[in-house]
Short mmCIF file of C-alpha atoms in Angstrom, two decimals:
data_model
loop_
_atom_site.label_atom_id
_atom_site.label_comp_id
_atom_site.label_asym_id
_atom_site.label_seq_id
_atom_site.Cartn_x
_atom_site.Cartn_y
_atom_site.Cartn_z
CA MET A 3 28.29 44.09 1.35
CA THR A 4 27.24 47.40 -0.14
CA LEU A 5 25.61 47.64 -3.55
CA GLU A 6 28.65 49.49 -4.90
CA ALA A 7 31.02 46.77 -3.65
CA HIS A 8 28.81 44.04 -5.13
CA GLN A 9 28.70 45.80 -8.50
CA GLU A 10 32.48 46.28 -8.45
CA ARG A 11 33.01 42.58 -7.70
CA GLU A 12 30.67 41.59 -10.52
CA THR A 13 32.49 43.90 -12.89
CA VAL A 14 35.86 42.38 -11.93
CA ARG A 15 34.44 38.86 -12.39
CA GLN A 16 33.01 39.71 -15.82
CA VAL A 17 36.31 41.22 -16.97
CA ARG A 18 38.19 38.17 -15.67
CA ASP A 19 35.78 35.76 -17.38
CA ARG A 20 36.03 37.61 -20.67
CA HIS A 21 39.82 37.59 -20.38
CA GLU A 22 39.89 33.86 -19.63
CA ASP A 23 37.54 33.10 -22.53
CA LYS A 24 39.73 35.15 -24.84
CA LEU A 25 42.88 33.48 -23.48
CA HIS A 26 41.47 29.97 -23.88
CA HIS A 27 40.32 30.78 -27.40
CA GLU A 28 43.72 32.13 -28.36
CA LEU A 29 45.56 29.18 -26.83
CA ASP A 30 43.48 26.46 -28.48
CA HIS A 31 45.97 24.40 -30.47
CA ALA A 32 44.80 22.35 -33.37
CA PRO A 33 44.71 18.59 -32.56
CA ILE A 34 47.31 18.04 -35.26
CA GLY A 35 49.98 20.42 -36.40
CA THR A 36 53.08 22.21 -35.29
CA PRO A 37 53.15 23.90 -31.87
CA THR A 38 52.23 27.16 -33.60
CA THR A 39 49.11 25.84 -35.34
CA ARG A 40 45.84 27.13 -33.90
CA LEU A 41 42.30 25.93 -34.44
CA THR A 42 41.47 29.32 -35.94
CA ASP A 43 44.31 29.27 -38.46
CA PRO A 44 43.02 29.02 -42.02
CA VAL A 45 44.23 26.11 -44.11
CA PRO A 46 46.76 27.48 -46.63
CA ALA A 47 45.58 27.65 -50.21
CA ALA A 48 46.69 24.79 -52.46
CA LEU A 49 49.89 25.39 -54.39
CA PRO A 50 50.52 24.17 -57.94
CA PRO A 51 51.77 20.56 -57.57
CA GLU A 52 55.24 21.28 -58.97
CA GLN A 53 55.77 24.23 -56.63
CA PHE A 54 54.45 22.25 -53.65
CA VAL A 55 56.84 19.33 -54.19
CA LYS A 56 59.77 21.69 -54.78
CA GLU A 57 59.09 23.43 -51.46
CA LEU A 58 58.89 20.07 -49.68
CA THR A 59 62.13 18.94 -51.31
CA ASP A 60 63.92 22.14 -50.29
CA GLU A 61 62.67 21.78 -46.71
CA VAL A 62 64.01 18.24 -46.43
CA MET A 63 67.31 18.81 -48.22
CA ASN A 64 68.10 21.97 -46.22
CA SER A 65 67.49 20.28 -42.87
CA ALA A 66 70.60 19.06 -41.05
CA ALA A 67 68.42 16.77 -38.95
CA ALA A 68 67.14 15.03 -42.07
CA ASN A 69 70.57 14.79 -43.70
CA ILE A 70 73.89 14.94 -41.87
CA GLY A 71 73.80 16.12 -38.27
CA PRO A 72 76.68 16.30 -35.75
CA PHE A 73 77.02 12.53 -35.32
CA TYR A 74 77.18 11.76 -39.05
CA GLU A 75 79.61 14.63 -39.55
CA ARG A 76 82.04 12.91 -37.21
CA LEU A 77 81.39 9.49 -38.70
CA ILE A 78 82.10 10.77 -42.21
CA ALA A 79 85.22 12.57 -40.94
CA GLN A 80 86.48 9.20 -39.57
CA GLN A 81 86.51 10.63 -36.03
CA VAL A 82 84.41 7.85 -34.44
CA PRO A 83 86.50 4.96 -33.07
CA LEU A 84 85.63 1.35 -33.84
CA GLU A 85 83.78 0.88 -30.56
CA GLY A 86 81.52 3.83 -31.36
CA VAL A 87 80.92 2.68 -34.94
CA ARG A 88 79.85 -0.71 -33.63
CA GLU A 89 77.36 0.97 -31.29
CA TRP A 90 75.97 3.01 -34.19
CA VAL A 91 75.49 -0.07 -36.39
CA LYS A 92 73.57 -1.84 -33.63
CA GLN A 93 71.19 1.14 -33.27
CA TRP A 94 70.85 1.38 -37.05
CA TYR A 95 69.93 -2.30 -37.16
CA ILE A 96 66.96 -1.63 -34.87
CA ASP A 97 65.84 1.04 -37.32
CA ALA A 98 66.51 -1.09 -40.43
CA ARG A 99 64.77 -4.15 -39.01
CA ILE A 100 61.51 -2.19 -38.69
CA PHE A 101 61.64 -0.29 -41.98
CA PRO A 102 60.16 -2.99 -44.28
CA SER A 103 57.04 -2.86 -42.10
CA VAL A 104 56.83 0.89 -42.69
CA ILE A 105 56.77 0.35 -46.44
CA ALA A 106 54.28 -2.51 -46.11
CA GLN A 107 51.93 -0.33 -44.03
CA ILE A 108 51.91 2.48 -46.60
CA CYS A 109 51.19 -0.10 -49.30
CA ALA A 110 48.30 -1.50 -47.26
CA ASN A 111 46.84 1.95 -46.62
CA ALA A 112 46.83 2.87 -50.31
CA THR A 113 43.82 0.55 -50.89
CA TYR A 114 42.27 1.59 -54.22
CA PHE A 115 45.10 3.87 -55.31
CA TYR A 116 46.56 1.21 -57.56
CA ASP A 117 49.57 3.15 -58.81
CA ALA A 118 50.63 3.95 -55.25
CA ARG A 119 50.08 0.38 -54.20
CA GLN A 120 52.16 -0.94 -57.10
CA PHE A 121 55.00 1.46 -56.28
CA MET A 122 55.00 0.63 -52.58
CA GLY A 123 54.65 -3.09 -53.34
CA ALA A 124 57.74 -2.98 -55.54
CA ASN A 125 59.52 -0.98 -52.87
CA LEU A 126 58.61 -3.62 -50.28
CA ALA A 127 59.98 -6.39 -52.52
CA GLU A 128 63.26 -4.48 -52.73
CA GLU A 129 63.38 -4.03 -48.94
CA LEU A 130 62.94 -7.81 -48.67
CA GLY A 131 65.86 -8.44 -51.02
CA GLU A 132 63.58 -9.47 -53.91
CA PHE A 133 62.50 -12.27 -51.54
CA ASN A 134 66.06 -13.52 -51.13
CA PRO A 135 66.49 -13.71 -47.33
CA ALA A 136 70.26 -13.20 -47.61
CA ARG A 137 69.73 -9.81 -49.32
CA GLU A 138 66.92 -8.44 -47.18
CA HIS A 139 68.00 -4.93 -46.27
CA PRO A 140 68.16 -5.45 -42.48
CA VAL A 141 70.33 -8.52 -43.15
CA THR A 142 72.77 -6.39 -45.14
CA VAL A 143 73.07 -4.08 -42.12
CA ARG A 144 73.80 -7.14 -40.01
CA LYS A 145 76.47 -8.11 -42.56
CA LEU A 146 78.10 -4.72 -42.07
CA GLY A 147 78.02 -5.25 -38.32
CA ASN A 148 79.69 -8.65 -38.73
CA ALA A 149 82.47 -7.04 -40.79
CA LEU A 150 83.02 -4.58 -37.93
CA GLY A 151 83.19 -7.37 -35.37
CA VAL A 152 79.60 -7.31 -34.08
CA SER A 153 77.98 -10.72 -33.65
CA ASP A 154 74.44 -11.57 -34.79
CA GLU A 155 73.53 -12.04 -31.13
CA GLU A 156 74.69 -8.52 -30.27
CA MET A 157 72.83 -7.07 -33.26
CA GLU A 158 69.54 -8.78 -32.47
CA PHE A 159 69.43 -8.15 -28.75
CA THR A 160 71.06 -4.75 -28.34
CA GLU A 161 69.44 -2.26 -25.98
CA PRO A 162 67.89 0.61 -27.97
CA TYR A 163 68.67 4.15 -26.97
CA PRO A 164 65.45 5.88 -25.83
CA GLU A 165 65.55 8.08 -28.92
CA THR A 166 65.96 5.07 -31.22
CA LEU A 167 62.96 3.37 -29.69
CA VAL A 168 60.76 6.46 -29.84
CA TYR A 169 61.89 7.21 -33.39
CA VAL A 170 61.02 3.82 -34.85
CA GLU A 171 57.75 3.54 -32.93
CA TYR A 172 56.67 7.09 -33.78
CA ARG A 173 57.37 6.40 -37.44
CA GLN A 174 55.18 3.30 -37.19
CA HIS A 175 52.44 5.50 -35.73
CA LEU A 176 52.76 7.99 -38.59
CA VAL A 177 52.34 5.41 -41.34
CA ARG A 178 49.72 3.35 -39.51
CA ASP A 179 47.31 6.02 -38.29
CA TYR A 180 47.50 8.76 -40.90
CA HIS A 181 46.43 9.11 -44.55
CA TRP A 182 48.61 7.09 -46.91
CA LEU A 183 49.86 10.30 -48.53
CA GLU A 184 51.08 11.49 -45.12
CA GLY A 185 52.82 8.15 -44.59
CA LEU A 186 54.37 8.37 -48.05
CA ALA A 187 55.62 11.90 -47.34
CA ALA A 188 57.01 10.98 -43.92
CA GLY A 189 58.60 7.73 -45.13
CA SER A 190 59.43 7.19 -48.78
CA PHE A 191 59.87 10.91 -49.46
CA ALA A 192 61.36 12.59 -46.38
CA ILE A 193 63.54 9.66 -45.32
CA GLU A 194 64.68 8.17 -48.63
CA LEU A 195 65.31 11.53 -50.28
CA THR A 196 68.30 12.13 -48.00
CA ILE A 197 69.78 8.62 -47.92
CA PRO A 198 71.90 8.34 -51.11
CA ASN A 199 74.18 11.33 -50.48
CA ARG A 200 74.70 10.42 -46.82
CA PHE A 201 75.30 6.74 -47.57
CA ARG A 202 77.89 7.44 -50.27
CA GLN A 203 79.90 9.55 -47.84
CA ILE A 204 79.60 7.07 -44.98
CA ALA A 205 80.61 4.16 -47.22
CA ARG A 206 83.75 5.99 -48.39
CA ALA A 207 84.66 6.84 -44.81
CA LEU A 208 84.16 3.31 -43.47
CA SER A 209 86.08 1.82 -46.38
CA ALA A 210 89.02 4.12 -45.73
CA GLN A 211 88.95 3.84 -41.94
CA PHE A 212 88.41 0.10 -41.57
CA ASP A 213 89.37 -1.27 -45.00
CA LEU A 214 85.90 -2.71 -45.65
CA ASP A 215 85.20 -4.36 -49.01
CA ASP A 216 82.17 -4.03 -51.30
CA GLU A 217 80.52 -7.07 -49.74
CA ALA A 218 80.54 -5.50 -46.27
CA LEU A 219 79.34 -2.19 -47.72
CA GLU A 220 76.51 -3.72 -49.76
CA VAL A 221 73.80 -1.97 -47.75
CA PHE A 222 75.17 1.42 -48.83
CA ARG A 223 75.56 0.35 -52.45
CA ILE A 224 71.95 -0.86 -52.58
CA HIS A 225 70.52 2.40 -51.27
CA ALA A 226 72.87 4.76 -53.10
CA GLY A 227 72.64 2.82 -56.37
CA ASP A 228 75.38 0.68 -57.90
CA GLU A 229 75.13 -0.74 -61.43
CA ARG A 230 77.43 -3.61 -60.44
CA LEU A 231 74.72 -5.07 -58.22
CA GLU A 232 72.69 -7.97 -59.56
CA ASN A 233 69.36 -6.21 -58.90
CA ASP A 234 70.24 -2.53 -58.94
CA TYR A 235 67.01 -0.50 -58.88
CA GLY A 236 68.68 2.91 -58.93
CA GLY A 237 68.87 3.47 -55.18
CA ASP A 238 66.66 5.61 -53.02
CA ASP A 239 66.89 8.53 -55.44
CA GLN A 240 64.48 6.48 -57.53
CA HIS A 241 62.15 5.85 -54.58
CA ALA A 242 62.09 9.51 -53.61
CA GLU A 243 61.31 10.60 -57.17
CA GLU A 244 58.46 8.10 -57.47
CA ALA A 245 57.09 9.30 -54.13
CA ALA A 246 57.34 12.90 -55.34
CA ASN A 247 55.36 11.99 -58.46
CA LEU A 248 52.56 10.55 -56.30
CA LEU A 249 52.54 13.72 -54.17
CA ARG A 250 52.26 15.82 -57.32
CA LYS A 251 49.35 13.71 -58.50
CA TYR A 252 47.29 13.36 -55.32
CA ALA A 253 48.26 16.13 -52.86
CA VAL A 254 46.39 18.83 -54.79
CA THR A 255 44.01 20.30 -52.19
CA GLY A 256 44.91 22.78 -49.48
CA ASP A 257 43.95 20.33 -46.76
CA LEU A 258 46.04 17.44 -48.11
CA GLN A 259 49.03 19.66 -48.79
CA HIS A 260 48.82 21.00 -45.25
CA ARG A 261 48.69 17.47 -43.82
CA VAL A 262 51.62 16.38 -45.99
CA ARG A 263 53.70 19.36 -44.83
CA LEU A 264 53.05 18.43 -41.21
CA ALA A 265 53.93 14.79 -41.89
CA VAL A 266 57.28 15.84 -43.35
CA TRP A 267 57.88 18.15 -40.37
CA ARG A 268 57.07 15.33 -37.95
CA SER A 269 59.37 12.94 -39.80
CA ILE A 270 62.26 15.42 -39.63
CA GLN A 271 61.69 16.10 -35.93
CA ALA A 272 61.69 12.36 -35.19
CA ARG A 273 64.97 11.96 -37.05
CA ARG A 274 66.43 14.95 -35.20
CA MET A 275 65.70 13.15 -31.94
CA TYR A 276 67.26 9.89 -33.21
CA GLN A 277 70.42 11.69 -34.27
CA TRP A 278 70.66 13.41 -30.90
CA GLY A 279 70.59 10.02 -29.17
CA LEU A 280 73.47 8.81 -31.35
CA TYR A 281 75.44 11.98 -30.69
CA ARG A 282 74.94 11.87 -26.93
CA GLU A 283 75.63 8.18 -26.41
CA ILE A 284 78.48 7.70 -28.89
CA ILE A 285 80.18 11.11 -29.03
CA LEU A 286 79.40 13.14 -25.91
CA LYS A 287 79.58 10.31 -23.38
CA ARG A 288 83.06 9.45 -24.64
CA HIS A 289 84.30 13.00 -24.15
CA PRO A 290 86.51 13.55 -21.09
CA ALA A 291 84.32 16.43 -19.91
CA TRP A 292 81.18 14.25 -19.72
CA GLU A 293 82.08 12.72 -16.35
CA THR A 294 82.85 16.12 -14.87
CA ILE A 295 79.75 17.83 -16.18
CA ASN A 296 77.49 15.00 -15.04
CA ALA A 297 79.17 14.28 -11.70
CA GLY A 298 76.54 13.35 -9.17
CA SER A 299 73.78 13.01 -11.76
CA SER A 300 71.79 9.76 -11.85
CA GLY A 301 71.24 10.24 -15.58
CA THR A 302 74.78 9.27 -16.58
#
């Protein structure tokens, strides 16, 4: 090999190495964050607490995935037949059965933050029906299922959709392995903020479509708030507001606000996936075109 050829090869190698180093540097994603977060991205400056919580609230309330996606639109429009509604309640029961543990985990993680621990402790007591087993929130979902003709056996041992399973387990991961403020934002704030409006609409639709009484619809009345209930705590509007107050008080640094934003984003994305599973299994698979589109596919 001539000296000129050797020098040219070395030059090409150096250019390639510099390009690869630059490429690797530019493509280094932060270990936590959205897919567009890089290690080199600066942490956003802290916002005033009131502005920060308002932005979070707007993000959640303007998200279809967090509120009323395509499946719930059809449920509220009374377009889901009884068979499909039964399937939905069974998947919801899987979600509801796990949720008291979510609240308990946030409470446990709060450690020395006594006000947060008191709030989450009271929230846990409500999830457990004020320690009345007949009014524990998952049991009220089971009561709804019974009114729709679903047996306790079917509720307890139903097969979860993949998205349901991933959703509930990912939510457990969020509240177990992250800062308690992140768990609070992903759970009590992002989830409970959207429940009352959706539940009021679903309850009206189910009452009209299947002639369900207040007893069968108790789970909706509890979460949306109903002064006629023996232990009405104001519904999840109250929980979301108390969670927002804790975020105003403690999420005051740029780092914590950034982590809380990502927790809310993760929570919404997990719910988006859960809603897609409901839509596919209960709506799309019952459409006449499904068989044709998926002919020959092993995924049907």
